[in-house]
Coordinates of C-alpha atoms and ligand atoms in Angstrom, one line a residue:
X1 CA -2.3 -29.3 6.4
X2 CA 0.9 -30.7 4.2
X3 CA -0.5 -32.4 0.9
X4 CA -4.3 -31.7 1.3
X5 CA -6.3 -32.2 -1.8
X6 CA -8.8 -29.7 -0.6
X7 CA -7.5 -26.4 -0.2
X8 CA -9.8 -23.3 -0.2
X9 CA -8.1 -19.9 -0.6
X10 CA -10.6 -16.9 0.5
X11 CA -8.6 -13.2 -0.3
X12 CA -10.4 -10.7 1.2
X13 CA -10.4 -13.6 4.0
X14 CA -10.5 -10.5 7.2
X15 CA -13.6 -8.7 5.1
X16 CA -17.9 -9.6 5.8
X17 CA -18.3 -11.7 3.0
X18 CA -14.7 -13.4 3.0
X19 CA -15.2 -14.5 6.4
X20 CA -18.5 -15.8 5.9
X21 CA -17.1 -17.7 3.0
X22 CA -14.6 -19.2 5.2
X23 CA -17.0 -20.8 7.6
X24 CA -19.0 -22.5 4.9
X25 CA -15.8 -24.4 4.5
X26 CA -15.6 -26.7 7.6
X27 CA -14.7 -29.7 6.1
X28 CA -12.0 -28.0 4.0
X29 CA -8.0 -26.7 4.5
X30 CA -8.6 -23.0 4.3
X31 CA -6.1 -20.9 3.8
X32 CA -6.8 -16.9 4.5
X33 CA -5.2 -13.9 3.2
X34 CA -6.0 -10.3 3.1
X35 CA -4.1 -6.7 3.2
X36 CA -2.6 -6.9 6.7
X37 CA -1.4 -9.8 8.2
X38 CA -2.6 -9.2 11.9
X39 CA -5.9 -8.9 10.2
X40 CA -4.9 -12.7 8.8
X41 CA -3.9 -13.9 12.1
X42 CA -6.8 -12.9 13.9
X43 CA -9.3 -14.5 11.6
X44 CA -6.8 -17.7 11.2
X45 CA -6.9 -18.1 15.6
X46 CA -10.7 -17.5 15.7
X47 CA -11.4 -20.1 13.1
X48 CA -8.9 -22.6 14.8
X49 CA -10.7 -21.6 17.8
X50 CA -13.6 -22.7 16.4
X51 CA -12.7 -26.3 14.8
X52 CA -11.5 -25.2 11.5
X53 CA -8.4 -26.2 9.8
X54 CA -7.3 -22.4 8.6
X55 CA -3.5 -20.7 7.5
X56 CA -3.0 -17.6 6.7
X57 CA -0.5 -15.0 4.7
X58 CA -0.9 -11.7 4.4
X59 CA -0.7 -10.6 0.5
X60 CA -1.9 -6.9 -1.3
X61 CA -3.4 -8.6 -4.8
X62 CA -1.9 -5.7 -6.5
X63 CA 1.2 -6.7 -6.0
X64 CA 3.1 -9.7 -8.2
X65 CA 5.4 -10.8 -5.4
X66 CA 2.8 -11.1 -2.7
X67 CA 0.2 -13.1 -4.8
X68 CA 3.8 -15.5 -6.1
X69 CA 4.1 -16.0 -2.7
X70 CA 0.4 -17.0 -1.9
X71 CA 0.3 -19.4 -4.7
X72 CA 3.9 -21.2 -3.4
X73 CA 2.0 -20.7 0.2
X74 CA -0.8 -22.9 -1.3
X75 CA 1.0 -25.7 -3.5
X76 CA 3.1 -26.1 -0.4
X77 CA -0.2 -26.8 1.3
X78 CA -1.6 -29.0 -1.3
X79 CA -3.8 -29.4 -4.4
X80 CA -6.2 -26.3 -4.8
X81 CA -9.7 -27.0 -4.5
X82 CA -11.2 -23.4 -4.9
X83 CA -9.9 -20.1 -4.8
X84 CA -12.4 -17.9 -3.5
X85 CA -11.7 -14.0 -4.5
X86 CA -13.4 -11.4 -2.2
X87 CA -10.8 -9.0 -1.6
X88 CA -12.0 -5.7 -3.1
X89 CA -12.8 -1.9 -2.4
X90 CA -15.9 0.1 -3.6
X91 CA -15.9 3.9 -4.4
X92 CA -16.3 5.3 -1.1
X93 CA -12.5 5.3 -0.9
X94 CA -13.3 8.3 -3.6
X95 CA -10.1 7.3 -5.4
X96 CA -11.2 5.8 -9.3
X97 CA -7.6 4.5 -10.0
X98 CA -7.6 3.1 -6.8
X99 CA -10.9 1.1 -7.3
X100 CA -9.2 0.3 -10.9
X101 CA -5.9 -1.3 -9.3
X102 CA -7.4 -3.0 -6.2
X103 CA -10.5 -4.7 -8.3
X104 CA -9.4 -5.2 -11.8
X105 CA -5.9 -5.5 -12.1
X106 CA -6.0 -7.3 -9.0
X107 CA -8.0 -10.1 -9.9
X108 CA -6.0 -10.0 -13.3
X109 CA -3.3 -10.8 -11.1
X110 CA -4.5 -13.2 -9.1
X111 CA -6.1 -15.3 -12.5
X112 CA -3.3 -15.4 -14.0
X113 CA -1.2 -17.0 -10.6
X114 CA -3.9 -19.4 -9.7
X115 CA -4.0 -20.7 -13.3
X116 CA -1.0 -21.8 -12.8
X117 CA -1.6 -24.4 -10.0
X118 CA -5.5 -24.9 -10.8
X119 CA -6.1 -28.6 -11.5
X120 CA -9.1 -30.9 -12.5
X121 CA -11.9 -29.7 -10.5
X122 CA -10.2 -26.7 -9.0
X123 CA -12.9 -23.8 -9.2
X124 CA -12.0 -19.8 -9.0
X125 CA -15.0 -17.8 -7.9
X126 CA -14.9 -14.3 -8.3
X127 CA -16.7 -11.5 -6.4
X128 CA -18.4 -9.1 -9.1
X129 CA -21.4 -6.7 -7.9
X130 CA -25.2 -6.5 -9.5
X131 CA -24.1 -3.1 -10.3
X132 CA -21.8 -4.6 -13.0
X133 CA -24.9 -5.3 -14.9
X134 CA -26.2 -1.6 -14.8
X135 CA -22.9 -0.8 -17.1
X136 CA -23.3 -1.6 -20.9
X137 CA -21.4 -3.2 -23.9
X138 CA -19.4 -1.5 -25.4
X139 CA -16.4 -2.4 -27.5
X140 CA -14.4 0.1 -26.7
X141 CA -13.9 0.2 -22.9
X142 CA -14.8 -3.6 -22.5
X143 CA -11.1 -4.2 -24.4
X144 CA -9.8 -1.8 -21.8
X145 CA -11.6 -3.9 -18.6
X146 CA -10.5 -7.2 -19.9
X147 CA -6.9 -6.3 -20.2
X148 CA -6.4 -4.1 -17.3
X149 CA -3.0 -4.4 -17.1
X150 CA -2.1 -2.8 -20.5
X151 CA -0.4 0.4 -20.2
X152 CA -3.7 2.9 -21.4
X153 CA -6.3 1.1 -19.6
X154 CA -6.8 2.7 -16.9
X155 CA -6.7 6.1 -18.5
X156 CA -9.3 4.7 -21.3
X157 CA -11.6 4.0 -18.5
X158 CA -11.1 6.9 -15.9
X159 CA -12.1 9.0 -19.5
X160 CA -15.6 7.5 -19.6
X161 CA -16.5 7.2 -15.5
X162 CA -14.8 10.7 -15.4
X163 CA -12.7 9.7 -12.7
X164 CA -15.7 9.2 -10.5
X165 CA -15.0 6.4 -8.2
X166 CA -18.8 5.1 -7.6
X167 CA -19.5 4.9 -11.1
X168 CA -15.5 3.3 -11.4
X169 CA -16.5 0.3 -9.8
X170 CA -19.2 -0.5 -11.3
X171 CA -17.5 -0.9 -14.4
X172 CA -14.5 -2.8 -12.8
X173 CA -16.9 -5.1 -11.5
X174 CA -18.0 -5.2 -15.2
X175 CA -14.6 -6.3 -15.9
X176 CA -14.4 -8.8 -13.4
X177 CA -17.4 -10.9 -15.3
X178 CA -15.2 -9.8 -18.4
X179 CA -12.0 -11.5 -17.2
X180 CA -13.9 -14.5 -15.7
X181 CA -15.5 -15.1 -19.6
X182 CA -11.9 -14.3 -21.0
X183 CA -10.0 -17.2 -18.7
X184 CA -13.3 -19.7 -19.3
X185 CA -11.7 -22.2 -22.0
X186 CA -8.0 -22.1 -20.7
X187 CA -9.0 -23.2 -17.3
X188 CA -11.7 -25.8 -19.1
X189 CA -9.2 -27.2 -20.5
X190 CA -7.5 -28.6 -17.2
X191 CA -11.3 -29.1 -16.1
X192 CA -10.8 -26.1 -13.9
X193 CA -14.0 -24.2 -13.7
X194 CA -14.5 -20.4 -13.1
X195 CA -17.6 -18.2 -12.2
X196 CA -18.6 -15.1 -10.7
X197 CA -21.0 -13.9 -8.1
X198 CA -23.1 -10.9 -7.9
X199 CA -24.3 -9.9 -4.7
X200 CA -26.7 -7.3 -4.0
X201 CA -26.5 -5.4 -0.9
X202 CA -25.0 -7.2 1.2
X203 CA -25.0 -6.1 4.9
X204 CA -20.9 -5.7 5.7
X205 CA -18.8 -3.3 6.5
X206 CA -18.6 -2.2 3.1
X207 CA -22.4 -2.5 2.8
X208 CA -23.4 -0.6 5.7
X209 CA -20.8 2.2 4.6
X210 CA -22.4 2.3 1.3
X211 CA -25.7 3.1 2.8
X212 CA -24.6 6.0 5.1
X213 CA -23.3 7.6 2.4
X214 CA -26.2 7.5 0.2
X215 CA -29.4 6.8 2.9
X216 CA -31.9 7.4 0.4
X217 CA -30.5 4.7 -2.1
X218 CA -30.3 2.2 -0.2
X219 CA -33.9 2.7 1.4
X220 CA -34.8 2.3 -2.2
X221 CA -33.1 0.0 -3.2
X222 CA -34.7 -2.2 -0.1
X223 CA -38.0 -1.0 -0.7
X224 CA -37.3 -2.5 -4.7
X225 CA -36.2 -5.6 -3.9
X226 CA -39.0 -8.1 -4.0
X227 CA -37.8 -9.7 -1.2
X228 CA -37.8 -6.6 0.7
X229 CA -34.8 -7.2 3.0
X230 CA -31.2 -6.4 2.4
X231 CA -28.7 -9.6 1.5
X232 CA -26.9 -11.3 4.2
X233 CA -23.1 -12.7 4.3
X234 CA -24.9 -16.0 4.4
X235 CA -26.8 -15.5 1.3
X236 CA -23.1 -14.9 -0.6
X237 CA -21.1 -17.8 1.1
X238 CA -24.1 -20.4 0.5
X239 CA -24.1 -19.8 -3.2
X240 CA -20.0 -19.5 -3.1
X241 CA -19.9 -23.2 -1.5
X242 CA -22.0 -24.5 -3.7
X243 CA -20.3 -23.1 -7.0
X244 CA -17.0 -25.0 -5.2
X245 CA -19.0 -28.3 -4.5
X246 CA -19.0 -31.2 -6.6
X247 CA -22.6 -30.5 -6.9
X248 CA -21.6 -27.7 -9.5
X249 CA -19.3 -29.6 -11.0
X250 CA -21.4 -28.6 -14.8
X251 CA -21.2 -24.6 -13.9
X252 CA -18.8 -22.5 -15.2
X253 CA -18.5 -19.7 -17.4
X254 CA -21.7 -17.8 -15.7
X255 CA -22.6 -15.0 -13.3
X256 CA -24.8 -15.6 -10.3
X257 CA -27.0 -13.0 -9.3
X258 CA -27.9 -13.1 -5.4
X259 CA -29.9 -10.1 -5.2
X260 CA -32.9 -10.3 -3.8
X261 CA -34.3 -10.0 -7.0
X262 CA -34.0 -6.4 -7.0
X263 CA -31.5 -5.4 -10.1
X264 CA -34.3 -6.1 -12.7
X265 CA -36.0 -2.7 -10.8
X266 CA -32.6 -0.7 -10.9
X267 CA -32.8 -1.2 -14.2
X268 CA -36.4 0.4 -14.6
X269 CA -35.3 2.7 -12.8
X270 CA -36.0 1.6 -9.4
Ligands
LIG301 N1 -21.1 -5.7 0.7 C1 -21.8 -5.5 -0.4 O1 -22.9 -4.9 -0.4 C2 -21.3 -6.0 -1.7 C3 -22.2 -6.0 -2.8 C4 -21.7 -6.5 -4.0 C5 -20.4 -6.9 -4.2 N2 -19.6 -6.9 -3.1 C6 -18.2 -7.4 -3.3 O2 -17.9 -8.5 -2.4 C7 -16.5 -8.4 -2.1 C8 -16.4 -8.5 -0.5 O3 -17.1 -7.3 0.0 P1 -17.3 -7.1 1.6 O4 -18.6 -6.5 1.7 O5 -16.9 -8.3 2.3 O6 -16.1 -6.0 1.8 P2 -15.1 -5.8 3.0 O7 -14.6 -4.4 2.9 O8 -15.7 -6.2 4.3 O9 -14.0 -6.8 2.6 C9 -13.1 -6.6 1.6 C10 -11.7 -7.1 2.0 O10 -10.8 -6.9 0.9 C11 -9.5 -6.6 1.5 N3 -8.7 -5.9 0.5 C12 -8.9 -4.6 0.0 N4 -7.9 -4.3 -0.8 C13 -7.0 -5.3 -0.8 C14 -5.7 -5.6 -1.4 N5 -5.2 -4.7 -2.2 N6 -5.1 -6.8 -1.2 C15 -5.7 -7.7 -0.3 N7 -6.9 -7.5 0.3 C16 -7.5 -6.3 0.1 C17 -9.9 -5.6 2.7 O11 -8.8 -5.5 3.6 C18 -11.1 -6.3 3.2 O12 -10.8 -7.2 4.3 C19 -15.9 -7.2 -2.7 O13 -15.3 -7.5 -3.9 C20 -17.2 -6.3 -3.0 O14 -17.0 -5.5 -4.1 C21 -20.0 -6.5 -1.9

């Protein structure tokens, strides 16, 4: 894989969507990375296994170190082509700082290490949520979810979602859109490109434990959506390798919405 000028980083890489992401990749050098690095290895020898050209290091995005050491992990490898960031948690781990750490200050992190090495054409695509768009301006915690790492942000925003971890991430997935518009012109100015993508539900393992918890909902929800069907992994990772393709190469600075259609009835109130 030494000095490859197309090399695709998926975090999250073990999870639904980051492994469907991976396989939309075929002709690329991907490198995978998630929490735990037998989860890594497993996914790295199945897509081997299956013709792909895939590394792997396990890294927690919360931590400095770990993401330092992916981004020397993939400048070793080569020139970055896209980094695609999955890796995330939703509120069923009932923990709002949690949520807060893993999907905001994480991808804070991770921004700020892949600007580093991201070059002419190198695209970062974020994973946000429809439900970021249920959450509205507001100057006061929008400051606090586009600078996640300062010392009272957490705290600013545990105050307004009352330290209720559903409601948490939708407004870090709020800041994810935030922090994609807030790196737009510094990584435009190396022709880097960065975008987000909103899925609906999508039917993973984070998906499916989404809709136990809340049958109802979800039912709903499906019944809202005009295309009357939950999303697939597919539906994510043929959007994502498209955003990355040459093909986008005018896109950045934007949220795509793959939701079936259905967030314009959550917002009427379903
Ligand atoms: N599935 C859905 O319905 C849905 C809908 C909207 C948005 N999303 C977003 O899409 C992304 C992927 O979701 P998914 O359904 O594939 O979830 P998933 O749970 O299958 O995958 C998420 C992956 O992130 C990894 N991860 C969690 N914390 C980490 C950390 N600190 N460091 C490194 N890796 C970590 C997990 O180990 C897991 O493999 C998430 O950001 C999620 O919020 C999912």
């Amino acid at each position: 894989m030494k000095n490859s000028n197309n090399i695709v980083v998926i975090t999250g890489g073990a999870g639904g969507i980051g492994q469907e992401c991976a396989r939309a990749f075929k002709k690329d050098h991907l490198i995978i990375t998630d929490y735990a690095q037998k989860d890594v290895d497993e996914v790295v020898k199945k897509l081997n296994n299956d013709g792909y050209q895939a590394s792997g290091i396990a890294c927690d995005i919360t931590n400095k170190k770990d993401v330092q050491k992916l981004v020397e992990f993939t400048a070793d490898a080569g020139q970055l082509k896209a980094i695609i960031h999955t890796a995330g948690v939703s509120g069923t781990i009932k923990d709002a700082k949690k949520v807060f750490n893993i999907n905001l200050v994480g991808t804070d992190i991770i921004l700020d290490s892949f600007y580093h090495i991201a070059k002419k054409n190198s695209a970062a695509i974020l994973l946000s949520s429809m439900m970021a768009h249920t959450v509205p301006e507001n100057d006061t915690y929008d400051y606090a979810l586009k600078n996640p790492q300062e010392d009272n942000s957490l705290e600013a925003v545990n105050k307004v979602v009352e330290e209720n971890a559903d409601t948490m991430y939708n407004f870090t997935k709020r800041g994810v859109i935030l922090l994609m518009l807030k790196n737009v012109d510094e990584w435009g100015e190396k022709g880097a490109r960065i975008l987000t993508v909103s899925p609906g539900v999508i039917e993973t393992k984070m998906g499916l434990k989404a809709a136990e918890e809340h049958p109802e909902r979800m039912e709903k929800i499906k019944n809202a959506t005009p295309l009357k069907r939950n999303g697939k992994p597919e539906d994510v990772s043929n959007m994502v390798h498209f955003l990355a393709s040459e093909k986008a190469n005018f896109l950045t600075g934007t949220d795509i919405l793959v939701d079936g259609g259905v967030l314009n009835n959550i917002k009427k109130g379903l």
